[in-house]
């Protein structure tokens, strides 16, 4: 059974940094890099927002305009882990952050990830709070 577990969230001050991790299990080491991976967030009272994604077929990464230049997504397929490095954090980045994966690379296309509901698997999320 595929499982995703996010970690690394917490309380940080404005302009601070955090690195989120998403550890995947239930994949063989040869399978995980066949999956398209997305990061999403949900702020209180708002819908899920696609933050970034990496497409399995060619490794292309997309970012939401709101995080471009500040967030960087990376993968370590040997560890079946995905990271989201978040720099220059702002209060509007406060949200629960989720990772999600799907076998269909179509769900990561310009300009960014398809809605999280399209992804087959998602984690439980990790809270990020940016204080001003």
Coordinates of N, CA, C and O in Angstrom, one line a residue:
X1 N 0.8 -1.2 0.0 CA 0.0 0.0 0.0 C 0.9 1.2 0.0 O 1.8 1.4 0.8
X2 N 0.6 2.2 -0.9 CA 1.3 3.4 -1.0 C 1.0 4.3 0.2 O -0.2 4.5 0.5
X3 N 2.0 4.8 0.8 CA 1.7 5.8 1.9 C 2.7 7.0 1.7 O 3.9 6.8 1.3
X4 N 2.2 8.2 2.1 CA 3.1 9.4 2.0 C 3.0 10.0 3.4 O 1.9 10.1 4.0
X5 N 4.2 10.5 3.9 CA 4.2 11.1 5.2 C 5.0 12.4 5.1 O 6.3 12.3 4.9
X6 N 4.4 13.5 5.3 CA 5.0 14.8 5.3 C 5.6 15.1 6.7 O 5.1 14.7 7.7
X7 N 6.7 15.8 6.7 CA 7.3 16.3 7.9 C 8.1 17.6 7.7 O 8.3 18.0 6.5
X8 N 8.5 18.2 8.7 CA 9.3 19.4 8.6 C 8.6 20.7 8.8 O 9.2 21.8 8.8
X9 N 7.3 20.7 9.0 CA 6.5 21.9 9.2 C 6.8 22.5 10.6 O 7.5 21.8 11.4
X10 N 6.3 23.6 10.8 CA 6.5 24.3 12.1 C 6.2 25.7 12.1 O 5.6 26.2 11.1
X11 N 6.6 26.4 13.1 CA 6.4 27.9 13.3 C 7.7 28.6 12.9 O 8.8 28.2 13.4
X12 N 7.6 29.5 12.0 CA 8.8 30.3 11.6 C 8.4 31.7 11.4 O 7.3 32.1 11.1
X13 N 9.4 32.6 11.5 CA 9.2 34.0 11.4 C 9.2 34.4 9.9 O 9.8 33.7 9.1
X14 N 8.7 35.5 9.6 CA 8.7 36.1 8.3 C 10.2 36.1 7.8 O 11.1 36.5 8.5
X15 N 10.3 35.8 6.5 CA 11.6 35.7 5.8 C 12.5 34.5 6.3 O 13.6 34.4 5.8
X16 N 11.9 33.7 7.1 CA 12.6 32.5 7.5 C 12.5 31.4 6.5 O 11.9 31.6 5.4
X17 N 13.1 30.2 6.8 CA 13.1 29.1 5.9 C 12.7 27.8 6.6 O 12.8 27.7 7.8
X18 N 12.1 26.9 5.8 CA 11.8 25.6 6.2 C 12.0 24.6 5.1 O 11.9 25.0 3.9
X19 N 12.3 23.4 5.4 CA 12.4 22.3 4.4 C 11.4 21.2 4.8 O 11.6 20.6 5.8
X20 N 10.4 21.0 3.9 CA 9.5 20.0 4.1 C 10.0 18.7 3.4 O 10.6 18.8 2.4
X21 N 9.6 17.6 4.0 CA 10.0 16.3 3.4 C 8.7 15.5 3.2 O 7.7 15.6 4.0
X22 N 8.7 14.6 2.2 CA 7.6 13.7 2.0 C 8.2 12.4 1.7 O 8.8 12.1 0.7
X23 N 8.1 11.5 2.7 CA 8.6 10.1 2.6 C 7.5 9.2 2.0 O 6.4 9.1 2.6
X24 N 7.9 8.5 1.0 CA 6.9 7.6 0.3 C 7.3 6.2 0.6 O 8.5 5.8 0.6
X25 N 6.3 5.4 0.9 CA 6.5 3.9 1.1 C 5.5 3.2 0.3 O 4.5 3.7 -0.1
X26 N 5.8 1.9 0.2 CA 4.9 1.1 -0.6 C 5.3 1.0 -2.1 O 4.7 0.3 -2.9
X27 N 6.3 1.8 -2.5 CA 6.9 1.7 -3.8 C 8.1 0.9 -3.8 O 8.8 0.9 -2.8
X28 N 8.5 0.3 -4.9 CA 9.8 -0.2 -5.0 C 10.7 0.9 -5.4 O 10.2 1.9 -6.0
X29 N 11.9 0.8 -5.2 CA 12.8 1.9 -5.6 C 12.8 2.2 -7.1 O 13.1 3.3 -7.5
X30 N 12.4 1.2 -7.9 CA 12.4 1.5 -9.3 C 11.1 2.1 -9.7 O 11.0 2.6 -10.8
X31 N 10.1 2.1 -8.9 CA 8.7 2.6 -9.2 C 8.6 4.0 -8.9 O 7.8 4.7 -9.6
X32 N 9.1 4.5 -7.8 CA 8.8 5.8 -7.3 C 9.1 6.9 -8.4 O 8.4 7.9 -8.5
X33 N 10.2 6.7 -9.1 CA 10.5 7.8 -10.1 C 9.6 7.7 -11.3 O 9.8 8.6 -12.2
X34 N 8.7 6.8 -11.4 CA 7.7 6.8 -12.4 C 6.5 7.6 -12.1 O 5.6 7.7 -12.9
X35 N 6.5 8.1 -10.9 CA 5.3 8.8 -10.4 C 5.5 10.3 -10.5 O 6.6 10.8 -10.2
X36 N 4.5 11.0 -10.9 CA 4.5 12.5 -10.8 C 4.1 12.9 -9.4 O 3.2 12.3 -8.8
X37 N 4.8 13.9 -8.9 CA 4.7 14.3 -7.5 C 4.3 15.7 -7.4 O 4.8 16.6 -8.2
X38 N 3.4 16.0 -6.5 CA 3.0 17.4 -6.3 C 3.0 17.8 -4.9 O 2.8 17.0 -4.0
X39 N 3.3 19.1 -4.7 CA 3.1 19.7 -3.3 C 1.9 20.6 -3.4 O 1.7 21.4 -4.4
X40 N 1.1 20.6 -2.4 CA -0.2 21.4 -2.3 C -0.2 22.0 -0.9 O 0.4 21.6 0.0
X41 N -1.1 23.0 -0.8 CA -1.3 23.6 0.5 C -2.7 24.0 0.6 O -3.4 24.3 -0.4
X42 N -3.2 24.1 1.9 CA -4.5 24.6 2.1 C -4.5 25.5 3.3 O -4.2 25.1 4.5
X43 N -4.8 26.7 3.1 CA -4.9 27.7 4.2 C -6.3 27.7 4.8 O -7.2 27.2 4.2
X44 N -6.4 28.1 6.0 CA -7.7 28.1 6.7 C -8.8 28.8 5.9 O -8.6 29.9 5.4
X45 N -9.9 28.1 5.6 CA -11.0 28.6 4.9 C -10.9 28.7 3.4 O -11.7 29.3 2.7
X46 N -9.8 28.1 2.9 CA -9.5 28.2 1.5 C -9.4 26.8 0.8 O -9.3 25.8 1.5
X47 N -9.5 26.8 -0.5 CA -9.4 25.5 -1.2 C -7.9 25.1 -1.3 O -7.0 26.0 -1.0
X48 N -7.7 23.9 -1.6 CA -6.3 23.5 -1.9 C -5.7 24.3 -3.0 O -6.3 24.6 -4.0
X49 N -4.4 24.6 -2.9 CA -3.7 25.3 -3.9 C -2.5 24.5 -4.3 O -1.7 24.0 -3.5
X50 N -2.3 24.3 -5.6 CA -1.1 23.6 -6.1 C 0.1 24.5 -6.0 O 0.1 25.6 -6.4
X51 N 1.1 24.0 -5.3 CA 2.4 24.8 -5.1 C 3.4 24.5 -6.1 O 4.0 25.4 -6.7
X52 N 3.7 23.2 -6.3 CA 4.7 22.8 -7.3 C 4.5 21.3 -7.7 O 3.7 20.6 -7.0
X53 N 5.1 20.9 -8.7 CA 5.0 19.5 -9.1 C 6.2 19.2 -10.0 O 6.8 20.1 -10.6
X54 N 6.6 17.9 -10.0 CA 7.6 17.4 -10.9 C 7.0 16.3 -11.7 O 6.4 15.4 -11.2
X55 N 7.3 16.4 -13.0 CA 6.7 15.4 -13.9 C 7.6 14.3 -14.1 O 8.8 14.4 -14.3
X56 N 7.1 13.1 -14.0 CA 7.9 11.9 -14.0 C 8.6 11.6 -15.3 O 9.7 11.1 -15.4
X57 N 8.0 12.0 -16.4 CA 8.5 11.7 -17.8 C 9.8 12.4 -18.1 O 10.6 11.8 -18.8
X58 N 9.9 13.6 -17.6 CA 11.1 14.4 -18.0 C 11.7 15.2 -16.9 O 12.7 15.9 -17.1
X59 N 11.2 15.1 -15.7 CA 11.7 15.8 -14.6 C 11.4 17.3 -14.5 O 12.0 18.0 -13.7
X60 N 10.6 17.8 -15.4 CA 10.2 19.2 -15.5 C 9.5 19.5 -14.2 O 8.6 18.8 -13.7
X61 N 9.8 20.7 -13.6 CA 9.2 21.1 -12.4 C 8.5 22.4 -12.6 O 9.0 23.3 -13.4
X62 N 7.3 22.5 -12.1 CA 6.5 23.7 -12.2 C 6.2 24.3 -10.8 O 6.1 23.5 -9.8
X63 N 6.1 25.6 -10.8 CA 5.8 26.3 -9.5 C 4.6 27.3 -9.7 O 4.5 27.9 -10.7
X64 N 3.8 27.4 -8.6 CA 2.8 28.5 -8.7 C 3.5 29.8 -8.6 O 4.6 30.0 -8.1
X65 N 2.9 30.8 -9.3 CA 3.5 32.1 -9.3 C 3.8 32.7 -7.9 O 4.7 33.4 -7.7
X66 N 2.9 32.3 -7.0 CA 3.1 32.8 -5.6 C 4.3 32.4 -4.9 O 4.7 33.0 -3.9
X67 N 4.9 31.3 -5.4 CA 6.1 30.8 -4.7 C 7.4 30.7 -5.6 O 8.5 30.4 -5.1
X68 N 7.2 31.1 -6.8 CA 8.4 31.1 -7.8 C 9.5 32.0 -7.2 O 9.3 33.1 -6.7
X69 N 10.7 31.4 -7.3 CA 11.9 32.1 -6.8 C 12.1 32.0 -5.3 O 13.2 32.4 -4.8
X70 N 11.1 31.4 -4.6 CA 11.3 31.2 -3.1 C 11.3 29.7 -2.7 O 11.9 29.4 -1.8
X71 N 10.5 28.9 -3.4 CA 10.4 27.5 -3.1 C 11.1 26.7 -4.2 O 11.1 27.0 -5.4
X72 N 11.7 25.6 -3.7 CA 12.4 24.7 -4.6 C 12.0 23.2 -4.3 O 12.2 22.8 -3.1
X73 N 11.6 22.5 -5.3 CA 11.2 21.1 -5.1 C 12.3 20.2 -5.6 O 12.9 20.5 -6.6
X74 N 12.6 19.2 -4.8 CA 13.7 18.3 -5.2 C 13.3 16.9 -4.8 O 12.4 16.7 -4.0
X75 N 14.0 15.9 -5.4 CA 13.7 14.5 -5.1 C 14.9 13.7 -4.8 O 16.0 14.0 -5.3
X76 N 14.8 12.7 -4.0 CA 15.9 11.8 -3.7 C 15.3 10.4 -3.9 O 14.7 9.8 -3.0
X77 N 15.4 9.9 -5.1 CA 14.7 8.6 -5.4 C 15.3 7.5 -4.7 O 14.6 6.5 -4.5
X78 N 16.6 7.6 -4.3 CA 17.2 6.5 -3.6 C 16.5 6.4 -2.2 O 16.5 5.3 -1.6
X79 N 16.0 7.5 -1.7 CA 15.3 7.4 -0.4 C 13.8 7.5 -0.5 O 13.1 7.6 0.5
X80 N 13.3 7.5 -1.7 CA 11.9 7.7 -2.0 C 11.3 8.9 -1.2 O 10.3 8.8 -0.5
X81 N 12.0 10.0 -1.3 CA 11.7 11.2 -0.6 C 11.7 12.4 -1.5 O 12.5 12.5 -2.3
X82 N 10.7 13.2 -1.2 CA 10.6 14.5 -2.0 C 10.7 15.6 -1.0 O 10.2 15.5 0.2
X83 N 11.3 16.7 -1.4 CA 11.5 17.8 -0.5 C 10.9 19.1 -1.1 O 10.8 19.3 -2.3
X84 N 10.6 20.0 -0.2 CA 10.2 21.4 -0.6 C 10.9 22.3 0.3 O 10.6 22.5 1.4
X85 N 11.9 23.0 -0.3 CA 12.7 24.0 0.4 C 12.0 25.3 0.2 O 11.7 25.8 -0.9
X86 N 11.6 25.9 1.3 CA 10.8 27.1 1.3 C 11.7 28.3 2.0 O 12.0 28.2 3.2
X87 N 12.0 29.3 1.2 CA 12.8 30.4 1.7 C 11.9 31.7 1.6 O 10.9 31.7 0.9
X88 N 12.4 32.7 2.3 CA 11.7 34.0 2.3 C 10.2 33.8 2.6 O 9.4 34.3 1.8
X89 N 9.9 33.1 3.6 CA 8.5 32.8 3.9 C 7.7 34.0 4.3 O 8.3 35.0 4.9
X90 N 6.5 34.0 3.9 CA 5.6 35.1 4.2 C 4.3 34.6 4.9 O 4.0 33.5 4.9
X91 N 3.7 35.5 5.6 CA 2.5 35.1 6.4 C 1.5 34.4 5.5 O 0.8 33.4 6.0
X92 N 1.3 34.8 4.3 CA 0.4 34.1 3.4 C 0.8 32.7 3.0 O 0.0 32.0 2.3
X93 N 2.0 32.3 3.4 CA 2.4 30.9 3.1 C 1.9 30.0 4.2 O 2.0 28.7 4.1
X94 N 1.3 30.5 5.3 CA 0.7 29.7 6.3 C -0.4 28.8 5.8 O -1.3 29.3 5.2
X95 N -0.2 27.5 6.0 CA -1.2 26.5 5.5 C -0.7 25.1 6.0 O 0.4 25.0 6.5
X96 N -1.6 24.2 5.7 CA -1.2 22.8 5.8 C -0.7 22.4 4.4 O -1.3 22.6 3.4
X97 N 0.5 21.8 4.4 CA 1.2 21.4 3.2 C 1.1 19.9 3.0 O 1.3 19.1 3.9
X98 N 0.7 19.5 1.8 CA 0.5 18.1 1.5 C 1.4 17.7 0.3 O 1.6 18.5 -0.6
X99 N 1.8 16.5 0.2 CA 2.4 16.0 -1.0 C 1.4 14.9 -1.5 O 0.6 14.3 -0.8
X100 N 1.5 14.7 -2.8 CA 0.6 13.8 -3.5 C 1.3 13.2 -4.7 O 2.2 13.9 -5.3
X101 N 1.0 12.0 -5.1 CA 1.6 11.4 -6.2 C 0.5 10.7 -7.1 O -0.5 10.4 -6.6
X102 N 0.9 10.6 -8.4 CA 0.0 9.9 -9.3 C 0.9 9.3 -10.4 O 1.9 9.9 -10.8
X103 N 0.4 8.2 -11.0 CA 1.1 7.6 -12.0 C 1.0 8.3 -13.4 O 1.8 8.1 -14.3
X104 N 0.0 9.2 -13.5 CA -0.2 9.9 -14.7 C 0.5 11.2 -14.7 O 0.2 12.1 -14.0
X105 N 1.5 11.3 -15.6 CA 2.3 12.6 -15.7 C 1.5 13.8 -16.2 O 1.9 14.9 -16.0
X106 N 0.3 13.5 -16.7 CA -0.5 14.6 -17.2 C -0.9 15.6 -16.1 O -1.1 16.8 -16.4
X107 N -0.9 15.1 -14.9 CA -1.4 15.9 -13.8 C -0.3 16.9 -13.3 O -0.5 17.6 -12.3
X108 N 0.8 16.9 -14.0 CA 1.8 18.0 -13.8 C 2.2 18.6 -15.2 O 3.0 18.0 -15.9
X109 N 1.5 19.6 -15.5 CA 1.6 20.2 -16.8 C 1.6 21.7 -16.6 O 1.1 22.2 -15.7
X110 N 2.2 22.4 -17.6 CA 2.2 23.9 -17.5 C 0.8 24.4 -17.4 O -0.1 24.1 -18.1
X111 N 0.5 25.3 -16.4 CA 1.5 26.0 -15.5 C 1.8 25.4 -14.2 O 2.6 26.0 -13.4
X112 N 1.2 24.3 -13.9 CA 1.5 23.7 -12.6 C 0.6 22.4 -12.4 O 0.1 21.9 -13.3
X113 N 0.6 22.0 -11.1 CA -0.1 20.7 -10.8 C -1.6 20.9 -11.0 O -2.2 21.9 -10.7
X114 N -2.2 19.8 -11.5 CA -3.7 19.7 -11.5 C -4.2 19.6 -10.0 O -3.4 19.5 -9.1
X115 N -5.5 19.8 -9.8 CA -6.0 19.8 -8.5 C -5.6 18.5 -7.7 O -5.5 17.4 -8.3
X116 N -5.5 18.6 -6.4 CA -5.0 17.5 -5.6 C -6.0 16.3 -5.7 O -5.6 15.2 -5.6
X117 N -7.2 16.6 -6.0 CA -8.2 15.6 -6.1 C -7.9 14.6 -7.3 O -8.4 13.5 -7.3
X118 N -7.1 15.1 -8.2 CA -6.8 14.2 -9.4 C -5.7 13.2 -9.1 O -5.5 12.3 -9.8
X119 N -4.9 13.5 -8.0 CA -3.8 12.6 -7.6 C -4.3 11.4 -6.9 O -5.2 11.5 -6.0
X120 N -3.7 10.3 -7.1 CA -4.2 9.0 -6.5 C -3.9 8.9 -5.1 O -4.6 8.2 -4.3
X121 N -2.8 9.5 -4.6 CA -2.4 9.3 -3.2 C -1.9 10.6 -2.7 O -1.3 11.4 -3.4
X122 N -2.2 10.8 -1.4 CA -1.8 12.0 -0.7 C -1.5 11.7 0.7 O -2.0 10.7 1.3
X123 N -0.7 12.6 1.3 CA -0.3 12.4 2.7 C -1.3 13.1 3.6 O -2.3 13.7 3.2
X124 N -1.0 13.1 4.9 CA -1.9 13.7 5.9 C -1.6 15.2 6.1 O -2.4 15.9 6.7
X125 N -0.4 15.7 5.6 CA -0.1 17.1 5.7 C 0.7 17.4 6.9 O 0.8 16.7 7.9
X126 N 1.4 18.6 6.8 CA 2.2 19.1 7.9 C 1.9 20.6 7.9 O 1.9 21.3 6.9
X127 N 1.8 21.1 9.1 CA 1.4 22.5 9.3 C 2.6 23.5 9.2 O 3.6 23.2 9.9
X128 N 2.4 24.5 8.4 CA 3.5 25.6 8.4 C 2.8 26.9 8.8 O 1.8 27.2 8.2
X129 N 3.4 27.5 9.8 CA 2.8 28.8 10.3 C 4.0 29.8 10.2 O 5.0 29.6 10.8
X130 N 3.7 30.9 9.5 CA 4.6 32.0 9.4 C 4.1 33.2 10.2 O 3.0 33.7 9.9
X131 N 4.9 33.6 11.2 CA 4.5 34.7 12.0 C 5.1 36.0 11.6 O 6.3 36.0 11.2
X132 N 4.4 37.1 11.7 CA 4.9 38.4 11.3 C 5.4 39.2 12.5 O 5.3 38.7 13.6

